[in-house]
mmCIF file of C-alpha atoms and ligand atoms in Angstrom:
data_model
loop_
_atom_site.group_PDB
_atom_site.id
_atom_site.type_symbol
_atom_site.label_atom_id
_atom_site.label_comp_id
_atom_site.label_asym_id
_atom_site.label_seq_id
_atom_site.Cartn_x
_atom_site.Cartn_y
_atom_site.Cartn_z
ATOM 1 C CA MET A 195 -2.492 14.846 -9.356
ATOM 2 C CA PHE A 196 -1.468 11.436 -8.269
ATOM 3 C CA LEU A 197 -1.299 10.939 -4.427
ATOM 4 C CA THR A 198 -0.213 7.924 -2.443
ATOM 5 C CA LEU A 199 -0.513 6.872 1.300
ATOM 6 C CA GLU A 200 1.955 4.694 2.771
ATOM 7 C CA GLY A 201 2.762 3.274 6.103
ATOM 8 C CA ILE A 202 2.940 0.128 8.211
ATOM 9 C CA GLU A 203 0.008 -1.969 9.249
ATOM 10 C CA GLY A 204 -2.257 -0.025 11.580
ATOM 11 C CA ALA A 205 -1.169 3.518 10.521
ATOM 12 C CA GLY A 206 -4.668 4.352 9.465
ATOM 13 C CA LYS A 207 -3.804 4.883 5.851
ATOM 14 C CA SER A 208 -7.221 3.453 4.593
ATOM 15 C CA THR A 209 -9.372 5.640 6.900
ATOM 16 C CA GLN A 210 -7.412 8.681 5.904
ATOM 17 C CA ALA A 211 -7.425 7.932 2.065
ATOM 18 C CA ALA A 212 -11.197 7.559 2.306
ATOM 19 C CA ARG A 213 -11.481 10.971 4.278
ATOM 20 C CA LEU A 214 -9.232 12.817 1.749
ATOM 21 C CA ALA A 215 -11.226 11.391 -1.106
ATOM 22 C CA GLU A 216 -14.501 12.657 0.602
ATOM 23 C CA ARG A 217 -13.112 16.036 1.157
ATOM 24 C CA LEU A 218 -11.755 16.506 -2.411
ATOM 25 C CA ARG A 219 -15.001 15.459 -3.710
ATOM 26 C CA ALA A 220 -16.844 17.947 -1.500
ATOM 27 C CA SER A 221 -14.554 20.575 -2.711
ATOM 28 C CA GLY A 222 -15.793 19.739 -6.431
ATOM 29 C CA ARG A 223 -13.006 17.537 -7.431
ATOM 30 C CA ALA A 224 -13.319 14.369 -9.432
ATOM 31 C CA VAL A 225 -11.567 11.628 -7.523
ATOM 32 C CA TRP A 226 -10.461 8.077 -8.071
ATOM 33 C CA LEU A 227 -9.978 6.227 -4.755
ATOM 34 C CA THR A 228 -7.912 3.051 -5.420
ATOM 35 C CA ARG A 229 -5.390 0.757 -3.701
ATOM 36 C CA GLU A 230 -2.626 -1.661 -4.149
ATOM 37 C CA PRO A 231 -2.524 -4.362 -4.570
ATOM 38 C CA GLY A 232 -5.986 -4.153 -6.091
ATOM 39 C CA GLY A 233 -7.732 -1.344 -7.944
ATOM 40 C CA THR A 234 -9.053 -3.539 -10.713
ATOM 41 C CA PRO A 235 -10.731 -7.006 -10.424
ATOM 42 C CA LEU A 236 -7.798 -8.890 -11.823
ATOM 43 C CA ALA A 237 -5.371 -7.046 -9.444
ATOM 44 C CA GLY A 238 -7.684 -7.701 -6.766
ATOM 45 C CA ALA A 239 -7.453 -11.399 -7.370
ATOM 46 C CA ILE A 240 -3.674 -11.314 -7.432
ATOM 47 C CA ARG A 241 -4.236 -9.435 -4.046
ATOM 48 C CA ALA A 242 -6.325 -12.417 -2.589
ATOM 49 C CA LEU A 243 -3.694 -14.803 -4.075
ATOM 50 C CA MET A 244 -0.737 -12.810 -2.382
ATOM 51 C CA LEU A 245 -2.200 -12.141 0.811
ATOM 52 C CA HIS A 246 -4.407 -15.164 1.338
ATOM 53 C CA PRO A 247 -2.865 -17.948 -0.575
ATOM 54 C CA GLU A 248 -4.658 -20.689 1.519
ATOM 55 C CA ALA A 249 -8.135 -19.144 0.792
ATOM 56 C CA SER A 250 -7.216 -18.797 -2.922
ATOM 57 C CA ARG A 251 -6.192 -22.352 -2.911
ATOM 58 C CA VAL A 252 -9.649 -23.411 -1.524
ATOM 59 C CA ALA A 253 -11.366 -21.410 -4.353
ATOM 60 C CA LEU A 254 -9.087 -22.808 -6.925
ATOM 61 C CA ALA A 255 -9.776 -26.514 -5.615
ATOM 62 C CA GLY A 256 -13.551 -25.613 -6.387
ATOM 63 C CA VAL A 257 -12.818 -25.513 -10.064
ATOM 64 C CA GLY A 258 -10.445 -28.355 -10.025
ATOM 65 C CA LEU A 259 -7.268 -26.319 -10.417
ATOM 66 C CA ALA A 260 -5.581 -26.756 -7.021
ATOM 67 C CA PRO A 261 -2.834 -29.512 -6.298
ATOM 68 C CA GLY A 262 -4.274 -32.143 -4.262
ATOM 69 C CA ASP A 263 -2.220 -31.755 -1.034
ATOM 70 C CA THR A 264 -3.310 -29.559 1.763
ATOM 71 C CA LEU A 265 0.028 -28.057 2.713
ATOM 72 C CA VAL A 266 0.717 -24.565 1.595
ATOM 73 C CA GLU A 267 4.142 -24.067 0.644
ATOM 74 C CA PRO A 268 5.734 -20.711 1.867
ATOM 75 C CA MET A 269 5.621 -17.872 -0.451
ATOM 76 C CA LEU A 270 9.118 -16.889 -1.636
ATOM 77 C CA PRO A 271 10.052 -13.297 -1.528
ATOM 78 C CA LEU A 272 10.608 -12.916 -5.015
ATOM 79 C CA THR A 273 7.319 -14.532 -5.864
ATOM 80 C CA GLU A 274 5.623 -11.933 -3.546
ATOM 81 C CA ALA A 275 7.613 -9.171 -5.295
ATOM 82 C CA LEU A 276 6.513 -10.463 -8.738
ATOM 83 C CA LEU A 277 2.896 -10.937 -7.811
ATOM 84 C CA LEU A 278 2.610 -7.482 -6.582
ATOM 85 C CA SER A 279 4.325 -6.120 -9.591
ATOM 86 C CA ALA A 280 1.990 -8.038 -11.711
ATOM 87 C CA ALA A 281 -0.918 -6.445 -9.957
ATOM 88 C CA ARG A 282 0.585 -2.933 -10.151
ATOM 89 C CA ALA A 283 1.171 -3.336 -14.090
ATOM 90 C CA GLN A 284 -2.428 -4.200 -14.345
ATOM 91 C CA HIS A 285 -3.297 -1.203 -12.337
ATOM 92 C CA VAL A 286 -1.269 1.547 -13.731
ATOM 93 C CA PRO A 287 -2.971 1.900 -17.065
ATOM 94 C CA TYR A 288 -6.253 2.826 -15.223
ATOM 95 C CA VAL A 289 -4.523 5.132 -12.928
ATOM 96 C CA ARG A 290 -3.092 6.916 -16.127
ATOM 97 C CA GLU A 291 -6.633 6.873 -17.578
ATOM 98 C CA HIS A 292 -8.067 8.665 -14.610
ATOM 99 C CA LEU A 293 -5.113 11.195 -14.286
ATOM 100 C CA ALA A 294 -5.663 11.979 -18.059
ATOM 101 C CA ALA A 295 -9.426 12.486 -17.566
ATOM 102 C CA GLY A 296 -8.280 15.215 -14.955
ATOM 103 C CA ASP A 297 -9.112 13.092 -11.656
ATOM 104 C CA VAL A 298 -7.146 13.412 -8.572
ATOM 105 C CA VAL A 299 -6.110 9.855 -7.874
ATOM 106 C CA VAL A 300 -5.608 8.727 -4.177
ATOM 107 C CA CYS A 301 -3.902 5.447 -4.005
ATOM 108 C CA ASP A 302 -3.875 3.419 -0.589
ATOM 109 C CA ARG A 303 -0.012 2.073 -1.388
ATOM 110 C CA TYR A 304 1.904 1.967 -4.429
ATOM 111 C CA ALA A 305 5.472 1.101 -5.482
ATOM 112 C CA ASP A 306 6.998 2.455 -2.257
ATOM 113 C CA ALA A 307 5.427 -0.331 -0.517
ATOM 114 C CA THR A 308 7.352 -2.964 -2.563
ATOM 115 C CA ARG A 309 10.676 -1.181 -1.563
ATOM 116 C CA ALA A 310 9.928 -1.176 1.987
ATOM 117 C CA TYR A 311 7.993 -4.659 2.493
ATOM 118 C CA GLN A 312 9.767 -6.731 -0.156
ATOM 119 C CA GLY A 313 12.894 -4.880 -0.307
ATOM 120 C CA ALA A 314 13.940 -3.570 3.141
ATOM 121 C CA ALA A 315 11.879 -6.227 5.152
ATOM 122 C CA ARG A 316 12.020 -9.280 3.120
ATOM 123 C CA GLY A 317 15.398 -8.755 1.635
ATOM 124 C CA VAL A 318 14.827 -8.877 -2.295
ATOM 125 C CA ASP A 319 17.786 -6.882 -3.679
ATOM 126 C CA MET A 320 17.048 -3.421 -4.528
ATOM 127 C CA GLN A 321 18.146 -3.576 -7.908
ATOM 128 C CA THR A 322 15.609 -6.286 -8.633
ATOM 129 C CA ILE A 323 13.006 -4.253 -6.772
ATOM 130 C CA ALA A 324 13.799 -1.020 -8.935
ATOM 131 C CA ALA A 325 13.791 -3.021 -12.082
ATOM 132 C CA LEU A 326 10.363 -4.373 -11.446
ATOM 133 C CA GLU A 327 9.163 -1.003 -10.468
ATOM 134 C CA ASP A 328 10.282 0.459 -13.730
ATOM 135 C CA VAL A 329 8.502 -2.329 -15.674
ATOM 136 C CA ALA A 330 5.415 -2.387 -13.639
ATOM 137 C CA THR A 331 4.981 1.616 -13.369
ATOM 138 C CA ASP A 332 6.234 2.420 -16.759
ATOM 139 C CA GLY A 333 7.782 5.423 -14.993
ATOM 140 C CA LEU A 334 4.460 6.589 -13.374
ATOM 141 C CA ARG A 335 5.544 8.126 -10.108
ATOM 142 C CA PRO A 336 3.276 9.959 -7.595
ATOM 143 C CA ASP A 337 3.228 13.709 -7.191
ATOM 144 C CA LEU A 338 2.878 13.291 -3.481
ATOM 145 C CA THR A 339 3.370 10.424 -1.022
ATOM 146 C CA LEU A 340 2.078 10.896 2.569
ATOM 147 C CA LEU A 341 3.935 8.311 4.811
ATOM 148 C CA LEU A 342 1.886 7.852 7.875
ATOM 149 C CA ASP A 343 4.366 6.940 10.595
ATOM 150 C CA ILE A 344 3.443 4.963 13.694
ATOM 151 C CA SER A 345 5.344 2.493 15.971
ATOM 152 C CA PRO A 346 5.053 -1.136 14.947
ATOM 153 C CA GLU A 347 3.834 -1.814 18.484
ATOM 154 C CA SER A 348 0.896 0.611 18.278
ATOM 155 C CA GLY A 349 0.262 -0.465 14.774
ATOM 156 C CA GLN A 350 -0.102 -3.906 15.507
ATOM 157 C CA MET A 351 -2.648 -3.153 18.488
ATOM 158 C CA ARG A 352 -4.794 -1.088 16.044
ATOM 159 C CA LYS A 353 -4.727 -3.911 13.379
ATOM 160 C CA LEU A 354 -5.565 -6.461 16.267
ATOM 161 C CA ASP A 355 -8.390 -4.260 17.516
ATOM 162 C CA ALA A 356 -9.881 -3.733 13.915
ATOM 163 C CA SER A 357 -9.521 -7.450 13.027
ATOM 164 C CA ALA A 358 -11.701 -8.433 16.032
ATOM 165 C CA THR A 359 -14.442 -6.412 14.611
ATOM 166 C CA GLY A 360 -14.084 -7.892 11.255
ATOM 167 C CA GLY A 361 -11.176 -6.137 9.828
ATOM 168 C CA GLU A 362 -8.756 -7.786 7.339
ATOM 169 C CA TRP A 363 -5.944 -9.861 9.055
ATOM 170 C CA ASN A 364 -3.562 -11.169 6.425
ATOM 171 C CA ARG A 365 -0.336 -12.970 6.100
ATOM 172 C CA LEU A 366 1.786 -9.839 6.484
ATOM 173 C CA ASP A 367 -0.217 -8.643 9.315
ATOM 174 C CA ALA A 368 0.740 -11.899 11.019
ATOM 175 C CA GLU A 369 4.518 -11.273 10.555
ATOM 176 C CA ASP A 370 6.447 -10.436 13.674
ATOM 177 C CA LEU A 371 7.513 -6.976 15.266
ATOM 178 C CA ALA A 372 11.062 -7.193 13.751
ATOM 179 C CA PHE A 373 9.352 -7.366 10.329
ATOM 180 C CA HIS A 374 7.253 -4.318 10.869
ATOM 181 C CA ARG A 375 10.288 -2.630 12.285
ATOM 182 C CA ARG A 376 12.328 -3.181 9.030
ATOM 183 C CA VAL A 377 9.402 -2.023 7.010
ATOM 184 C CA ARG A 378 9.036 1.193 8.930
ATOM 185 C CA ALA A 379 12.812 1.736 8.688
ATOM 186 C CA GLY A 380 12.643 1.192 4.891
ATOM 187 C CA TYR A 381 9.996 3.755 4.494
ATOM 188 C CA LEU A 382 11.753 6.220 6.780
ATOM 189 C CA GLU A 383 14.823 5.727 4.499
ATOM 190 C CA LEU A 384 12.997 6.503 1.344
ATOM 191 C CA ALA A 385 11.374 9.468 3.036
ATOM 192 C CA ALA A 386 14.944 10.798 3.876
ATOM 193 C CA ALA A 387 16.027 10.126 0.131
ATOM 194 C CA GLU A 388 13.022 11.946 -1.238
ATOM 195 C CA PRO A 389 11.861 14.545 1.136
ATOM 196 C CA LYS A 390 9.931 16.622 -1.573
ATOM 197 C CA ARG A 391 7.807 13.778 -2.702
ATOM 198 C CA ILE A 392 7.433 11.916 0.591
ATOM 199 C CA LEU A 393 6.034 13.586 3.608
ATOM 200 C CA VAL A 394 6.150 12.038 6.949
ATOM 201 C CA LEU A 395 3.203 12.311 9.259
ATOM 202 C CA ASP A 396 2.879 11.294 12.833
ATOM 203 C CA ALA A 397 0.044 8.769 12.706
ATOM 204 C CA ALA A 398 -0.221 8.468 16.457
ATOM 205 C CA GLN A 399 -2.215 11.712 16.752
ATOM 206 C CA PRO A 400 -6.092 11.684 16.675
ATOM 207 C CA ALA A 401 -7.487 10.746 13.192
ATOM 208 C CA GLU A 402 -9.484 13.882 12.972
ATOM 209 C CA THR A 403 -6.229 15.995 13.435
ATOM 210 C CA LEU A 404 -4.279 14.006 11.120
ATOM 211 C CA ALA A 405 -6.982 14.235 8.448
ATOM 212 C CA ASP A 406 -6.965 18.125 8.768
ATOM 213 C CA ILE A 407 -3.082 18.132 8.310
ATOM 214 C CA ILE A 408 -3.488 15.919 5.176
ATOM 215 C CA TRP A 409 -6.179 18.108 3.951
ATOM 216 C CA GLU A 410 -4.137 21.468 4.359
ATOM 217 C CA THR A 411 -1.080 19.573 2.745
ATOM 218 C CA VAL A 412 -2.892 18.401 -0.239
ATOM 219 C CA LEU A 413 -4.660 21.849 -0.696
ATOM 220 C CA ALA A 414 -1.224 23.533 -0.775
ATOM 221 C CA ARG A 415 -0.010 21.160 -3.358
ATOM 222 C CA LEU A 416 -3.010 21.314 -5.461
HETATM 223 P P1 LIG B 729 -3.097 -2.912 3.097
HETATM 224 O O1 LIG B 729 -2.791 -3.165 4.401
HETATM 225 O O2 LIG B 729 -2.936 -1.429 2.729
HETATM 226 O O3 LIG B 729 -4.403 -3.403 2.709
HETATM 227 O O4 LIG B 729 -2.162 -3.802 2.066
HETATM 228 C C1 LIG B 729 -2.115 -5.133 1.899
HETATM 229 C C2 LIG B 729 -0.911 -5.740 2.267
HETATM 230 O O5 LIG B 729 0.048 -5.730 1.116
HETATM 231 C C3 LIG B 729 0.159 -5.011 3.466
HETATM 232 O O6 LIG B 729 0.284 -6.051 4.358
HETATM 233 C C4 LIG B 729 1.153 -4.656 2.710
HETATM 234 C C5 LIG B 729 1.294 -5.515 1.479
HETATM 235 N N1 LIG B 729 1.969 -5.111 0.290
HETATM 236 C C6 LIG B 729 3.465 -5.298 0.153
HETATM 237 O O7 LIG B 729 3.838 -6.044 0.882
HETATM 238 N N2 LIG B 729 3.974 -4.727 -0.988
HETATM 239 C C7 LIG B 729 3.247 -4.030 -1.930
HETATM 240 O O8 LIG B 729 3.851 -3.547 -2.861
HETATM 241 C C8 LIG B 729 1.925 -3.589 -1.579
HETATM 242 C C9 LIG B 729 1.278 -2.477 -2.421
HETATM 243 C C10 LIG B 729 1.454 -4.059 -0.416
#
Protein backbone atom coordinates (compact mmCIF):
# COMPACT_ATOMS: atom_id res chain seq x y z
CA MET A 1 0.00 0.00 0.00
CA PHE A 2 1.25 3.42 -1.01
CA LEU A 3 0.07 6.16 1.38
CA THR A 4 0.80 9.84 1.03
CA LEU A 5 0.24 12.78 3.36
CA GLU A 6 -0.31 16.27 2.04
CA GLY A 7 -1.15 19.69 3.38
CA ILE A 8 0.04 23.25 3.66
CA GLU A 9 2.97 24.23 5.89
CA GLY A 10 2.28 23.61 9.57
CA ALA A 11 -0.52 21.07 9.03
CA GLY A 12 1.44 18.47 11.01
CA LYS A 13 2.06 15.95 8.21
CA SER A 14 5.51 14.91 9.31
CA THR A 15 4.38 14.25 12.89
CA GLN A 16 1.40 12.25 11.67
CA ALA A 17 3.47 10.34 9.09
CA ALA A 18 5.90 9.30 11.85
CA ARG A 19 3.08 8.24 14.19
CA LEU A 20 1.35 6.27 11.48
CA ALA A 21 4.59 4.49 10.58
CA GLU A 22 5.13 3.66 14.26
CA ARG A 23 1.65 2.20 14.62
CA LEU A 24 1.96 0.20 11.40
CA ARG A 25 5.27 -1.24 12.61
CA ALA A 26 3.80 -2.04 16.03
CA SER A 27 1.06 -3.99 14.23
CA GLY A 28 3.71 -6.12 12.57
CA ARG A 29 3.86 -4.50 9.13
CA ALA A 30 7.05 -3.55 7.34
CA VAL A 31 7.04 0.18 6.63
CA TRP A 32 9.14 2.56 4.59
CA LEU A 33 8.70 6.11 5.84
CA THR A 34 9.93 8.52 3.22
CA ARG A 35 9.32 12.05 1.95
CA GLU A 36 9.42 14.30 -1.07
CA PRO A 37 11.44 16.08 -2.10
CA GLY A 38 13.89 13.56 -0.67
CA GLY A 39 13.87 9.89 0.24
CA THR A 40 17.26 9.17 -1.37
CA PRO A 41 20.57 10.99 -0.90
CA LEU A 42 20.51 12.49 -4.39
CA ALA A 43 16.86 13.53 -4.13
CA GLY A 44 17.79 15.01 -0.73
CA ALA A 45 20.49 17.08 -2.40
CA ILE A 46 17.93 18.34 -4.93
CA ARG A 47 15.69 19.19 -1.95
CA ALA A 48 18.47 21.29 -0.43
CA LEU A 49 19.05 23.09 -3.73
CA MET A 50 15.31 23.71 -4.23
CA LEU A 51 14.51 24.86 -0.69
CA HIS A 52 17.78 26.50 0.32
CA PRO A 53 19.52 27.73 -2.85
CA GLU A 54 21.65 30.15 -0.84
CA ALA A 55 23.05 27.40 1.41
CA SER A 56 23.65 25.14 -1.60
CA ARG A 57 25.52 27.97 -3.26
CA VAL A 58 27.82 28.34 -0.26
CA ALA A 59 28.47 24.58 -0.29
CA LEU A 60 29.21 24.65 -4.02
CA ALA A 61 31.57 27.57 -3.56
CA GLY A 62 33.57 25.31 -1.27
CA VAL A 63 34.34 23.05 -4.20
CA GLY A 64 34.87 25.91 -6.61
CA LEU A 65 31.62 25.42 -8.50
CA ALA A 66 29.49 28.45 -7.60
CA PRO A 67 29.49 31.54 -9.78
CA GLY A 68 31.45 34.34 -8.16
CA ASP A 69 28.75 36.91 -7.37
CA THR A 70 26.87 36.84 -4.08
CA LEU A 71 23.39 37.68 -5.39
CA VAL A 72 20.98 34.77 -5.61
CA GLU A 73 18.69 34.95 -8.62
CA PRO A 74 15.02 34.12 -8.04
CA MET A 75 14.14 30.52 -8.86
CA LEU A 76 11.65 30.42 -11.72
CA PRO A 77 8.45 28.43 -11.11
CA LEU A 78 9.25 26.07 -13.98
CA THR A 79 12.75 25.46 -12.61
CA GLU A 80 11.19 24.63 -9.25
CA ALA A 81 8.73 22.20 -10.88
CA LEU A 82 11.54 20.54 -12.85
CA LEU A 83 13.77 20.16 -9.80
CA LEU A 84 10.94 18.60 -7.82
CA SER A 85 10.17 16.30 -10.71
CA ALA A 86 13.83 15.29 -10.96
CA ALA A 87 13.84 14.45 -7.23
CA ARG A 88 10.62 12.46 -7.76
CA ALA A 89 12.04 10.55 -10.72
CA GLN A 90 15.00 9.59 -8.55
CA HIS A 91 12.76 8.53 -5.64
CA VAL A 92 9.96 6.61 -7.38
CA PRO A 93 12.00 3.48 -8.27
CA TYR A 94 12.84 3.09 -4.56
CA VAL A 95 9.16 3.43 -3.67
CA ARG A 96 8.34 0.73 -6.24
CA GLU A 97 11.06 -1.51 -4.81
CA HIS A 98 9.62 -1.25 -1.30
CA LEU A 99 6.08 -1.82 -2.53
CA ALA A 100 7.23 -4.88 -4.45
CA ALA A 101 8.83 -6.20 -1.25
CA GLY A 102 5.44 -5.90 0.46
CA ASP A 103 6.19 -2.83 2.56
CA VAL A 104 3.64 -0.19 3.34
CA VAL A 105 5.15 3.02 1.97
CA VAL A 106 4.24 6.19 3.89
CA CYS A 107 5.36 9.24 1.94
CA ASP A 108 5.31 12.77 3.34
CA ARG A 109 4.19 14.68 0.19
CA TYR A 110 4.14 13.41 -3.38
CA ALA A 111 2.88 14.53 -6.79
CA ASP A 112 -0.22 16.33 -5.43
CA ALA A 113 2.18 18.80 -3.81
CA THR A 114 3.51 19.82 -7.23
CA ARG A 115 -0.04 20.35 -8.48
CA ALA A 116 -0.91 22.49 -5.44
CA TYR A 117 2.35 24.44 -5.00
CA GLN A 118 3.81 24.80 -8.48
CA GLY A 119 0.47 24.55 -10.31
CA ALA A 120 -2.22 26.26 -8.22
CA ALA A 121 0.05 28.59 -6.24
CA ARG A 122 2.95 29.38 -8.60
CA GLY A 123 0.89 29.28 -11.77
CA VAL A 124 2.81 26.72 -13.84
CA ASP A 125 0.22 25.54 -16.34
CA MET A 126 -1.53 22.33 -15.41
CA GLN A 127 -0.69 20.58 -18.68
CA THR A 128 3.00 21.01 -17.96
CA ILE A 129 2.48 19.81 -14.37
CA ALA A 130 0.57 16.74 -15.61
CA ALA A 131 3.23 15.94 -18.21
CA LEU A 132 6.01 16.21 -15.60
CA GLU A 133 4.01 14.05 -13.22
CA ASP A 134 3.58 11.33 -15.86
CA VAL A 135 7.31 11.28 -16.60
CA ALA A 136 8.51 11.47 -12.98
CA THR A 137 6.06 8.99 -11.46
CA ASP A 138 5.87 6.62 -14.43
CA GLY A 139 2.23 6.16 -13.48
CA LEU A 140 2.75 5.33 -9.79
CA ARG A 141 -0.25 6.75 -7.92
CA PRO A 142 -0.92 6.61 -4.16
CA ASP A 143 -3.60 4.18 -2.99
CA LEU A 144 -4.65 6.69 -0.37
CA THR A 145 -3.81 10.33 0.25
CA LEU A 146 -4.52 12.03 3.56
CA LEU A 147 -4.92 15.76 3.10
CA LEU A 148 -4.38 17.46 6.46
CA ASP A 149 -6.35 20.66 6.14
CA ILE A 150 -5.71 23.74 8.27
CA SER A 151 -6.05 27.49 7.81
CA PRO A 152 -2.92 29.18 6.48
CA GLU A 153 -2.94 31.48 9.54
CA SER A 154 -2.77 28.55 11.98
CA GLY A 155 -0.30 26.70 9.77
CA GLN A 156 2.06 29.67 9.67
CA MET A 157 1.83 30.11 13.43
CA ARG A 158 2.72 26.46 14.03
CA LYS A 159 5.59 26.64 11.56
CA LEU A 160 6.97 29.79 13.21
CA ASP A 161 6.75 28.19 16.66
CA ALA A 162 8.52 25.07 15.40
CA SER A 163 11.26 27.05 13.66
CA ALA A 164 11.94 28.92 16.92
CA THR A 165 12.95 25.58 18.42
CA GLY A 166 15.08 24.40 15.52
CA GLY A 167 12.43 23.32 12.98
CA GLU A 168 13.08 23.89 9.28
CA TRP A 169 12.20 27.29 7.81
CA ASN A 170 12.58 27.32 4.06
CA ARG A 171 11.97 29.49 1.01
CA LEU A 172 8.37 28.29 0.65
CA ASP A 173 7.52 28.71 4.34
CA ALA A 174 8.52 32.33 3.87
CA GLU A 175 5.91 32.95 1.14
CA ASP A 176 3.00 35.22 2.11
CA LEU A 177 -0.45 34.12 3.29
CA ALA A 178 -1.97 34.62 -0.17
CA PHE A 179 0.44 31.98 -1.50
CA HIS A 180 -0.51 29.50 1.22
CA ARG A 181 -4.20 30.19 0.56
CA ARG A 182 -3.68 29.29 -3.09
CA VAL A 183 -1.88 26.08 -2.08
CA ARG A 184 -4.73 25.13 0.25
CA ALA A 185 -7.38 25.90 -2.38
CA GLY A 186 -5.39 23.85 -4.90
CA TYR A 187 -5.29 20.87 -2.55
CA LEU A 188 -9.02 21.10 -1.77
CA GLU A 189 -9.77 21.22 -5.48
CA LEU A 190 -7.74 18.04 -6.01
CA ALA A 191 -9.62 16.36 -3.15
CA ALA A 192 -12.96 17.36 -4.65
CA ALA A 193 -11.91 15.87 -8.00
CA GLU A 194 -10.66 12.60 -6.49
CA PRO A 195 -12.72 12.02 -3.33
CA LYS A 196 -12.04 8.28 -3.25
CA ARG A 197 -8.26 8.65 -3.14
CA ILE A 198 -7.88 11.95 -1.28
CA LEU A 199 -9.39 12.18 2.18
CA VAL A 200 -9.61 15.62 3.78
CA LEU A 201 -8.98 15.63 7.54
CA ASP A 202 -9.26 18.55 9.93
CA ALA A 203 -5.70 19.20 11.07
CA ALA A 204 -6.72 21.82 13.65
CA GLN A 205 -7.86 19.09 16.05
CA PRO A 206 -5.44 17.73 18.68
CA ALA A 207 -2.62 15.65 17.21
CA GLU A 208 -3.63 12.59 19.24
CA THR A 209 -7.21 12.67 17.94
CA LEU A 210 -6.00 13.14 14.39
CA ALA A 211 -3.52 10.26 14.78
CA ASP A 212 -6.38 7.99 15.92
CA ILE A 213 -8.57 8.98 12.97
CA ILE A 214 -5.69 8.39 10.55
CA TRP A 215 -5.00 4.99 12.09
CA GLU A 216 -8.65 3.88 11.83
CA THR A 217 -8.82 5.10 8.24
CA VAL A 218 -5.66 3.32 7.19
CA LEU A 219 -6.63 0.11 8.99
CA ALA A 220 -9.96 0.09 7.17
CA ARG A 221 -8.17 0.47 3.81
CA LEU A 222 -5.57 -2.18 4.60
P1 LIG B 1 7.92 19.79 3.78
O1 LIG B 1 7.41 21.07 4.34
O2 LIG B 1 6.89 18.75 3.73
O3 LIG B 1 9.19 19.34 4.37
O4 LIG B 1 8.18 20.05 2.21
C1 LIG B 1 9.16 20.85 1.77
C2 LIG B 1 8.64 21.98 0.92
O5 LIG B 1 8.62 21.60 -0.45
C3 LIG B 1 7.27 22.51 1.25
O6 LIG B 1 7.38 23.90 1.38
C4 LIG B 1 6.45 22.21 0.03
C5 LIG B 1 7.46 22.10 -1.07
N1 LIG B 1 7.10 21.20 -2.16
C6 LIG B 1 6.64 21.75 -3.35
O7 LIG B 1 6.55 22.97 -3.48
N2 LIG B 1 6.31 20.90 -4.36
C7 LIG B 1 6.41 19.55 -4.27
O8 LIG B 1 6.11 18.83 -5.21
C8 LIG B 1 6.89 18.99 -3.02
C9 LIG B 1 7.02 17.52 -2.88
C10 LIG B 1 7.22 19.86 -2.00
